[in-house]
Coordinates of C-alpha atoms and ligand atoms in Angstrom, one line a residue:
X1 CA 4.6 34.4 0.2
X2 CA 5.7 34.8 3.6
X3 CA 4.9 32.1 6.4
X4 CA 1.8 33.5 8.0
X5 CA 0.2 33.9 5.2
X6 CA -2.5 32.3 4.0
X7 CA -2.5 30.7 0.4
X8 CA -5.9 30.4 -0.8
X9 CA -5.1 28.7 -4.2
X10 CA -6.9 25.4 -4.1
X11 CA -9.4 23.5 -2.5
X12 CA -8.8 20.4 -1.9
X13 CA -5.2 19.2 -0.3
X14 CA -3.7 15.5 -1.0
X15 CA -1.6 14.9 1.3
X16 CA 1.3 11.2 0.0
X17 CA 2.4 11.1 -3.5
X18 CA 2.4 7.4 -3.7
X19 CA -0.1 5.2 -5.4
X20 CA -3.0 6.2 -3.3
X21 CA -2.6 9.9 -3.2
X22 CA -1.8 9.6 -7.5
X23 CA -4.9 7.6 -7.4
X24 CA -7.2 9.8 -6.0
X25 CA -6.6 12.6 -8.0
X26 CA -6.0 10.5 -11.4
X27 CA -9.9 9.5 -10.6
X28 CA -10.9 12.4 -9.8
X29 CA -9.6 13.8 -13.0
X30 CA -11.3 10.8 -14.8
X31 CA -14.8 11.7 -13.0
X32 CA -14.7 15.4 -13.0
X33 CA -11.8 17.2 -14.5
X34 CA -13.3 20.8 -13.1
X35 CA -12.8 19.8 -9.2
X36 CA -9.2 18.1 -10.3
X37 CA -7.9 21.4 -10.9
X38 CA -9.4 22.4 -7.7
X39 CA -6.5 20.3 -6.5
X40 CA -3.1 19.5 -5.5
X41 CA -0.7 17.2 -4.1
X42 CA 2.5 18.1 -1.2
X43 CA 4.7 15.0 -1.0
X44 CA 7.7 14.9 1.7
X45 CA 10.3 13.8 -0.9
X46 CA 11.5 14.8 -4.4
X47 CA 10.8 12.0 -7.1
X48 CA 11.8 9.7 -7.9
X49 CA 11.7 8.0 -4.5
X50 CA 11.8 4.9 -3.0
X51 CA 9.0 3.0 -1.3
X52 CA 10.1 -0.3 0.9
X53 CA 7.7 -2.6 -1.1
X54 CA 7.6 -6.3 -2.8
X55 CA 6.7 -4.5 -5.7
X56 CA 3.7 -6.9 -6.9
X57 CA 1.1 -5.4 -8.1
X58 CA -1.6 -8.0 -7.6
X59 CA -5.4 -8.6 -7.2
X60 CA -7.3 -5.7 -9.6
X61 CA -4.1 -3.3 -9.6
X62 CA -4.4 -3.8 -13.4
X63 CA -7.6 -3.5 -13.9
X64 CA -7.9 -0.1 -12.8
X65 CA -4.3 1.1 -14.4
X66 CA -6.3 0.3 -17.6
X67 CA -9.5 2.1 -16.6
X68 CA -7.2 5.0 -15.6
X69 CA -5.6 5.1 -19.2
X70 CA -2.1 4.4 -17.2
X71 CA 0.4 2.3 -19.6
X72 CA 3.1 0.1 -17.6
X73 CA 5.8 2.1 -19.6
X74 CA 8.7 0.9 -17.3
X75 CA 10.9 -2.5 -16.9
X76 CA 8.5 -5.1 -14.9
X77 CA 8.3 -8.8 -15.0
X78 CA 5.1 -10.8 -15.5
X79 CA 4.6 -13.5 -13.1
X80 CA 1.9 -16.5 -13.6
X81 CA 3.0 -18.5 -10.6
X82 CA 2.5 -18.0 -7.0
X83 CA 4.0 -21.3 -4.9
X84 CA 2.8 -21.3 -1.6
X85 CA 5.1 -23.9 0.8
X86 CA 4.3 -25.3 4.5
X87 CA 5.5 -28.5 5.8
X88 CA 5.7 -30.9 3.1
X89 CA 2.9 -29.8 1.4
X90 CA 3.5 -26.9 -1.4
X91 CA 0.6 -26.0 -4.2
X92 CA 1.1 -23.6 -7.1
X93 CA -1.4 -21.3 -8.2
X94 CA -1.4 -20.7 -11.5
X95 CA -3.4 -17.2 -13.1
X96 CA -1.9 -15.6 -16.5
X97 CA 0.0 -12.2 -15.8
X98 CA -1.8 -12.0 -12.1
X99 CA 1.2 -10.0 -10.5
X100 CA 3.5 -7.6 -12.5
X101 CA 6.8 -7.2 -10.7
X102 CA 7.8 -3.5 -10.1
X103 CA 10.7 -1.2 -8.7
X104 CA 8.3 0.9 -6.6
X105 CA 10.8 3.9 -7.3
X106 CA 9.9 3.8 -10.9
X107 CA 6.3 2.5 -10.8
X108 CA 5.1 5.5 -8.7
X109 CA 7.4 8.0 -10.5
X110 CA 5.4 6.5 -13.8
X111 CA 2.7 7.1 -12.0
X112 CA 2.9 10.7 -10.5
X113 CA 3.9 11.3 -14.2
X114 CA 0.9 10.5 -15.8
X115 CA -1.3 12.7 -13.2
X116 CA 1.3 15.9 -13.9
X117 CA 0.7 15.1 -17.6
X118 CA -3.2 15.7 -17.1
X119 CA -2.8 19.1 -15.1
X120 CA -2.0 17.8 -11.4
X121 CA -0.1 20.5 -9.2
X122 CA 2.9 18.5 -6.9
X123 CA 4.7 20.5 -4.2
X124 CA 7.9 18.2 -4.0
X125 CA 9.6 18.4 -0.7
X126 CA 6.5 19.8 0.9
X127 CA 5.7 18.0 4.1
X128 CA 2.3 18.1 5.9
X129 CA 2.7 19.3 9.5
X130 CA -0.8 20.0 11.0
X131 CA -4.6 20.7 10.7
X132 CA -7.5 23.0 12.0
X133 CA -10.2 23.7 11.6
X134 CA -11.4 27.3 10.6
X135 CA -15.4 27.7 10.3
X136 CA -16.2 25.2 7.5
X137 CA -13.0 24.4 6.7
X138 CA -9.6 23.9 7.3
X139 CA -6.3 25.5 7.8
X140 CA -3.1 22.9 7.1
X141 CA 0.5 23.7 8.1
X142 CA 3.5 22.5 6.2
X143 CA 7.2 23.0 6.4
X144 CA 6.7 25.8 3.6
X145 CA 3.1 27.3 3.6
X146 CA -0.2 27.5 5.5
X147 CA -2.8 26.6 3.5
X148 CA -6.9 27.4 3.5
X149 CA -8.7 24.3 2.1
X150 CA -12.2 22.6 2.1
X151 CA -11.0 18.8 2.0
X152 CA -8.0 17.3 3.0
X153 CA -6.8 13.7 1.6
X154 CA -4.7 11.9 3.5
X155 CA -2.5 9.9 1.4
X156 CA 0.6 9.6 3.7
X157 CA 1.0 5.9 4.3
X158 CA 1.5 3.5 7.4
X159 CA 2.4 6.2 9.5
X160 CA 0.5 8.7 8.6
X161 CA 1.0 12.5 10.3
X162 CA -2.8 13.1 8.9
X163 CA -4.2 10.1 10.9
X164 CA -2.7 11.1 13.5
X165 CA -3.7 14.6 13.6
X166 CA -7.4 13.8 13.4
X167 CA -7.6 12.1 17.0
X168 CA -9.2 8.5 15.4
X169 CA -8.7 6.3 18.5
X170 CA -7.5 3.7 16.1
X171 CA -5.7 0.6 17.1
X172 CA -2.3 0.9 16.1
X173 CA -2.5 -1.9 13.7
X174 CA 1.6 -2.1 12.3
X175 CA 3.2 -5.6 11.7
X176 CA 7.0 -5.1 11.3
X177 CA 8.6 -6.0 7.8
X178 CA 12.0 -7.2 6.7
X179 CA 13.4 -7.2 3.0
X180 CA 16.7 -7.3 1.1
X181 CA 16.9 -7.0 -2.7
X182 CA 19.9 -9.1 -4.3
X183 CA 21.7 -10.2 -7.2
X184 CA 19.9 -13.6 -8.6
X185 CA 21.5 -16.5 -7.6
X186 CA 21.4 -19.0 -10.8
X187 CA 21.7 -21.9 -8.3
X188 CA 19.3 -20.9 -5.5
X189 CA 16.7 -18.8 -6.1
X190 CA 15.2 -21.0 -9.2
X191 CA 11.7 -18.4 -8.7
X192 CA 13.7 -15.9 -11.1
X193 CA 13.5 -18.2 -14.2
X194 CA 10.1 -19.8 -13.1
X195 CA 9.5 -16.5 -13.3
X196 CA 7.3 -17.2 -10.0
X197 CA 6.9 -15.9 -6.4
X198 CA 7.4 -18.3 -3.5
X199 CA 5.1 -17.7 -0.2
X200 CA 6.7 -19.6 2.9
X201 CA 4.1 -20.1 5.2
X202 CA 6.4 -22.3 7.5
X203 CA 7.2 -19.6 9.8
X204 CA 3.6 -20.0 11.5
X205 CA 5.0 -22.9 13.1
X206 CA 7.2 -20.5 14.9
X207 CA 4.8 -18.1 15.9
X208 CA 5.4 -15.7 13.4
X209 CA 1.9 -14.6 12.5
X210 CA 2.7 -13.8 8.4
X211 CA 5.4 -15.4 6.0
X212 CA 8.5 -15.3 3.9
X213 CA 8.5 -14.1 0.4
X214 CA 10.8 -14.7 -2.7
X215 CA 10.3 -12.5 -5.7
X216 CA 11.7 -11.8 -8.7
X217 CA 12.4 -8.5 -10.0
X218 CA 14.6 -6.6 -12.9
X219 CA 16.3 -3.6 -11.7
X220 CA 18.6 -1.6 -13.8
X221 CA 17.9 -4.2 -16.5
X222 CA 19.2 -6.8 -13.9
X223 CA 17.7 -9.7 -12.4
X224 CA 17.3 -9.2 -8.8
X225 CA 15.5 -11.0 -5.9
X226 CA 13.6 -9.8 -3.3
X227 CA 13.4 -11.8 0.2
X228 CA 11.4 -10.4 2.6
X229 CA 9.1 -11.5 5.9
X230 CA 6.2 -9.9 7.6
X231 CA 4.6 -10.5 10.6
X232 CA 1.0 -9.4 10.7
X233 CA 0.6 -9.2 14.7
X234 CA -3.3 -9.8 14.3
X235 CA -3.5 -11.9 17.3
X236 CA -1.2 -8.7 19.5
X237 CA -0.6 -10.1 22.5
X238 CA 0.9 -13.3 21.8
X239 CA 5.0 -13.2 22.3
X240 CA 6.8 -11.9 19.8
X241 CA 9.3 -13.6 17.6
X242 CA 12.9 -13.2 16.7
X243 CA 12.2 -11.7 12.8
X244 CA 16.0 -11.4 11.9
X245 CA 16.6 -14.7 13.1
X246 CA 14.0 -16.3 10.9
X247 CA 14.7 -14.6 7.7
X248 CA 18.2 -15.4 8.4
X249 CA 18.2 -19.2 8.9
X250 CA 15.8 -18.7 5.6
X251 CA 18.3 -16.8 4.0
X252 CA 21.6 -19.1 5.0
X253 CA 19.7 -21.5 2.5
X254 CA 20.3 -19.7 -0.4
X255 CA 24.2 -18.8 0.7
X256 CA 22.7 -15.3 1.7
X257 CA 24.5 -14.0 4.6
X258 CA 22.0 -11.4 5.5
X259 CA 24.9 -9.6 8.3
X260 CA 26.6 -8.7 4.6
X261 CA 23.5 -7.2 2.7
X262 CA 21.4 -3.8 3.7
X263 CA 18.2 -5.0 5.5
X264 CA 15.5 -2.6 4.8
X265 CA 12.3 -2.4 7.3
X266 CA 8.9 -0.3 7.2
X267 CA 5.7 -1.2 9.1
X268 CA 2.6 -2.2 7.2
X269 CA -0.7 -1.2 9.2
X270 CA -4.2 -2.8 9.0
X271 CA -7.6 -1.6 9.8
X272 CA -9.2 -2.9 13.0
X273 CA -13.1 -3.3 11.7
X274 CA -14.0 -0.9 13.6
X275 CA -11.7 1.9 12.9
X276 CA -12.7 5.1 11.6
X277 CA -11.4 6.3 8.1
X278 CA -12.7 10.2 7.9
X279 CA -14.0 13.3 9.9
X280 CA -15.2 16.7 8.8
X281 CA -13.4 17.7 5.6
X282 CA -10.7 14.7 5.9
X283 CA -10.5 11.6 4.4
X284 CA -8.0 9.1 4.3
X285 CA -6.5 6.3 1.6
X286 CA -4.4 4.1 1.0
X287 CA -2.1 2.8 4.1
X288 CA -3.4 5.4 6.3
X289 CA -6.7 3.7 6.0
X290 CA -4.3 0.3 5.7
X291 CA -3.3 -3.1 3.3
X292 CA -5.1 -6.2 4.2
X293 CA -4.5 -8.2 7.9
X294 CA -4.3 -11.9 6.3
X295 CA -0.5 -11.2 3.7
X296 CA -0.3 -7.5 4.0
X297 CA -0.9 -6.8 0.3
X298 CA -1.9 -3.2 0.1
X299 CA -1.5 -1.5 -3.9
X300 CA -4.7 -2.6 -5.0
X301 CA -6.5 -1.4 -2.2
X302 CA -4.6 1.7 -2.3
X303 CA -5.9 2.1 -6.0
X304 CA -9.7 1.7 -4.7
X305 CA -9.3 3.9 -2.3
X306 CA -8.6 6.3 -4.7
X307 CA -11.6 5.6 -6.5
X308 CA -14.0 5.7 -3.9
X309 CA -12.0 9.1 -2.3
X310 CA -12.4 10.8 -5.7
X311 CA -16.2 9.5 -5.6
X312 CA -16.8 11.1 -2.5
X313 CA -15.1 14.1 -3.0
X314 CA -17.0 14.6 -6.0
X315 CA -20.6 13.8 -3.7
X316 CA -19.2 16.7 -1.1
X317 CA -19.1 19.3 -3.2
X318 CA -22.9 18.3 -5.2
X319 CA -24.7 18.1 -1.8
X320 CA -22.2 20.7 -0.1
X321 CA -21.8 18.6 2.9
X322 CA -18.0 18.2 3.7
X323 CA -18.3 16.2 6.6
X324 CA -18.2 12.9 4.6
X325 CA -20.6 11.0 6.7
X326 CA -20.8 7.9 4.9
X327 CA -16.9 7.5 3.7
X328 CA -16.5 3.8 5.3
X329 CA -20.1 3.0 4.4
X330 CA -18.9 3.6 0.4
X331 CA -15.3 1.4 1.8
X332 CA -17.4 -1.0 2.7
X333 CA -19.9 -1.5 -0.1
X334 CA -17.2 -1.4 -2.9
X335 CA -15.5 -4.3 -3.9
X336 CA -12.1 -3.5 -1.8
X337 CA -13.9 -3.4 1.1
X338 CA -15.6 -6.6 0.9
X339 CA -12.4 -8.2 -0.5
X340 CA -10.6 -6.5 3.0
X341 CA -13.6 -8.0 5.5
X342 CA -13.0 -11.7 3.6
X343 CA -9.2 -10.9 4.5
X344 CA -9.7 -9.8 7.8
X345 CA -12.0 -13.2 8.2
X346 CA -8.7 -15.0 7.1
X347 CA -6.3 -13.6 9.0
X348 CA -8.3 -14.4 12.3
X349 CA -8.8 -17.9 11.3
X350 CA -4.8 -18.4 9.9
X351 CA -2.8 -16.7 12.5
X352 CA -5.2 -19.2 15.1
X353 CA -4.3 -22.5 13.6
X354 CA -8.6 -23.0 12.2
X355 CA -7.6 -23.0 8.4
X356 CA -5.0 -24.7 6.5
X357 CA -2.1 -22.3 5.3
X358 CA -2.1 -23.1 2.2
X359 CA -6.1 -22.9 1.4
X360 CA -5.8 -19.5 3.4
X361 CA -3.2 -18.1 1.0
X362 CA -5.0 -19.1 -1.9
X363 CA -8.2 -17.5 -0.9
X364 CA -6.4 -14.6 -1.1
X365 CA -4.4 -14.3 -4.0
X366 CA -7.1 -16.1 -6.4
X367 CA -8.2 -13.0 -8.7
X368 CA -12.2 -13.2 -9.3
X369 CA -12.8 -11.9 -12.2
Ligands
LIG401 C1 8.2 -4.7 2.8 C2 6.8 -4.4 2.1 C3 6.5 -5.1 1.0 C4 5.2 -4.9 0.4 N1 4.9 -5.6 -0.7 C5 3.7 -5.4 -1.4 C6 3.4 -6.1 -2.6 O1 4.3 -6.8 -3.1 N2 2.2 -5.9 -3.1 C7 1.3 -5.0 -2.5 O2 0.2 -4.9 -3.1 N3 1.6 -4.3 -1.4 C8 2.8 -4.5 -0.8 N4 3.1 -3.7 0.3 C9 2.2 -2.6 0.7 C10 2.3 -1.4 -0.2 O3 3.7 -1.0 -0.3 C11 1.5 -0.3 0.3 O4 0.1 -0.8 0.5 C12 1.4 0.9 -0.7 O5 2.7 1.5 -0.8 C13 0.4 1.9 -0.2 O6 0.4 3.1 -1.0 P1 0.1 4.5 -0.3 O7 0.2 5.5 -1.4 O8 -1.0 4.4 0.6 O9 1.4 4.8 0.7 P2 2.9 5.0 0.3 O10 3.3 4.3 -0.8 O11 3.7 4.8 1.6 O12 3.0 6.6 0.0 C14 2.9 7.6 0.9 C15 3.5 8.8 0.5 O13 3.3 9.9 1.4 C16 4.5 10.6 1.6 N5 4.4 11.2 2.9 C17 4.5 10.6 4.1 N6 4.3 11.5 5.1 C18 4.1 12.7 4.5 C19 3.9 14.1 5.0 N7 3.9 14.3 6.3 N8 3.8 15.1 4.1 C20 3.8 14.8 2.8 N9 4.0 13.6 2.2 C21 4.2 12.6 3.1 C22 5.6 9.6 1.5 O14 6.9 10.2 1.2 C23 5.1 8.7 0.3 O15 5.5 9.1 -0.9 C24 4.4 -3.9 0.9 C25 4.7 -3.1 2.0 C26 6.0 -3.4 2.6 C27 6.4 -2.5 3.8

C-alpha cells in the first residue's frame, strides 16, 4: 500500500502495546470477541521491550490476570511484606502474595502473547503520528500507513503523542523517577531474602514529595534489586530537590556507588481531578489517563482501564454514539476510580505534612478484598 492511501481494514485503533493497550483488547475479546477482531494494536517498538518500571504488580493486578484467563508463565517473585520506614518509626504490612515481582520486559511480552494467541493483530514498529477527524470518524497517521478508523485508544503511556493530539488542556501532571537494577548484595539489601519491599518515606523530610524504594527481583534466574525514587510534585510549585543527590546518599549505604551503575529515568504522570480522559472517537488508558498521585503505582489501574475502555467501546458501537460522553463518568464509578480519588485525597494530605507517612502508605497498599 503506498503512503497516501487509505487502509480501511479495521475499526478500531489501539494505540501502546503495554499493559493497558493489551488490556483493552484482551477485555474486549473477553466481552465481545466479534468487535475484537474489529481491532488492532501499532506499538513503537518490536517486543520484547523494556518498560522503566518497579515491576510490582500490586493492588487487584491479579485479580483481573485471573479473570482474563492470563497465567504468570514467567520468572517472578512473590512478596508478602511491604516495610514502610520514616524517622524511627518503621511498620510492616503483611498481605499473602500482595505484589508479584516482574521484569516488565517479560511480563508485557507474556502479555502481548496471550492477546496474539486469541486473534489480536500487532503492527510492531508502527508508531502513531497524528489524528483527524473525517465526518464521523477519524483519519490516524503513522510512520508506515494512514489509517480510516471509528475509535482510537490511546494506550501510549506518560507521554502520550495521542493525549497530546487531542488538545485536553490537561495539567502536565509528571513527577520525575530514578532507578537502578543491581546484583543483590548478601550483606545490604536483606529485602531480597525477606523476600520484602522497603518504602523509605524519609525523604519527605527533605522536600521530596514521594519516596525511596527497594525491591527484589529475579532476572535471568538472578537475584537482583531494584532502588529507585520518585517524586510525585503534587504540591508544583514548591522548590525542587536534588533527586540524584538523595538516592545517592541512600545508595552510599548499601556500598552502591550510583556514578558506577546506569541510572534509568522516565516520568510517571497523574490525573488532575479535573482532567479530561476522552473526546469524539478517542479514548484514553492506562498512563495517558495516569498512575495514582499519593506512590505512583499505576499497573493495576492500567488493567481497569482496560476494562472499562473495552466496556465502553462495546456501548459505542450498541447505541452508535462514538463520542463517548460518559467515559470518566464509568472511571469514576468503577472501583479504580474511587480507589484513584482516595489516592488523590492522600497525596494532598501526605506531601502537606496532615497525615502520618506511614498510615498514608498503608492506606494505599492495603488490598480490600
Ligand atoms: C520507575 C518506575 C517504577 C514504577 N513501578 C511501578 C510498580 O512497581 N508498580 C506499578 O503498579 N506501577 C509502577 N510504575 C507505573 C507503571 O510502569 C505504569 O503505570 C504502566 O507501565 C502503565 O502501563 P501503560 O500500558 O499505560 O503504559 P506503558 O507501559 O508505558 O506502555 C505504553 C506503550 O506505548 C508505546 N508507545 C508510546 N508511544 C507510542 C506511539 N507514538 N505509537 C505507538 N506506540 C507507542 C510504548 O512503546 C509502550 O510499549 C512505575 C513507573 C516508573 C516510571
Amino acid at each position: 500500500m503506498s503512503n497516501n492511501e487509505i487502509n480501511k481494514d479495521f475499526e478500531i485503533m489501539i494505540v501502546g502495546g503495554g499493559p493497558a493497550g493489551i488490556s483493552t483488547w484482551l477485555h474486549l475479546n473477553k466481552f465481545d470477541p466479534d468487535l475484537a477482531s474489529k481491532a488492532f494494536l501499532i506499538e513503537k517498538k518490536s517486543y520484547p521491550r523494556d518498560k522503566l518500571c518497579g515491576g510490582g504488580l500490586g493492588g487487584w493486578c491479579k485479580h483481573i490476570l485471573k479473570l482474563l484467563n492470563v497465567n504468570l508463565d514467567i520468572p517472578f517473585l512473590n512478596i508478602s511484606d511491604v516495610e514502610f520506614i520514616y524517622g524511627n518509626d518503621s511498620y510492616i504490612l503483611h498481605q499473602k502474595n500482595s505484589f508479584q515481582m516482574v521484569q516488565r520486559t517479560e511480563f508485557d511480552y507474556l502479555f502481548a502473547n496471550n492477546a496474539v494467541d486469541r486473534g489480536l493483530i500487532i503492527h510492531q514498529n508502527e508508531s502513531f503520528l497524528n489524528v483527524s477527524k473525517k465526518d464521523n470518524e477519524l483519519i490516524v497517521k503513522t510512520n508506515l500507513s494512514n489509517y480510516k478508523i471509528k475509535t482510537l485508544v490511546g494506550a501510549d503511556g506518560s507521554l502520550s503523542m495521542v493525549r497530546k493530539k487531542m488538545n485536553l488542556n490537561n495539567r502536565n501532571n509528571l513527577a520525575p523517577t530514578l532507578e537502578i537494577f543491581v546484583p543483590v548484595s548478601t550483606k545490604f539489601d536483606k529485602e531480597y531474602n525477606e523476600k520484602k519491599i522497603l518504602i523509605d518515606l524519609n525523604p519527605i523530610k527533605e522536600g521530596m514529595q514521594g519516596y525511596i524504594w527497594h525491591v527484589p527481583l529475579i532476572k535471568n534466574e538472578k537475584p537482583i534489586m531494584g532502588h529507585g525514587l520518585v517524586d510525585l510534585r503534587f504540591y508544583k510549585n514548591r522548590p525542587k530537590v536534588d533527586l540524584k543527590k538523595i538516592l545517592k546518599q541512600d545508595l552510599q549505604r548499601r556500598n552502591i556507588d550510583i556514578k558506577k551503575e546506569r541510572i534509568k529515568s522516565h516520568p510517571i504522570r497523574w490525573p488532575s481531578s479535573d482532567d479530561k480522559f476522552s473526546k469524539e472517537n478517542i479514548i484514553l488508558v492506562g498512563d495517558a489517563i495516569g498512575a495514582e498521585p499519593a506512590f505512583g503505582g499505576g499497573l493495576h489501574f492500567a488493567f481497569s482501564y482496560g476494562e472499562i475502555a473495552a466496556k465502553s467501546i462495546i456501548s459505542a458501537y450498541n447505541d452508535n454514539d462514538f463520542s463517548y460522553p460518559d467515559f470518566k463518568d464509568r472511571i469514576n464509578s468503577h472501583y479504580a476510580g474511587k480507589f484513584m480519588a482516595k489516592c488523590w485525597s492522600i497525596a494532598s494530605k501526605l506531601y502537606n505534612n496532615e497525615i502520618d507517612p506511614i498510615k498514608a502508605a498503608r492506606e494505599v497498599f492495603t488490598i480490600k478484598s
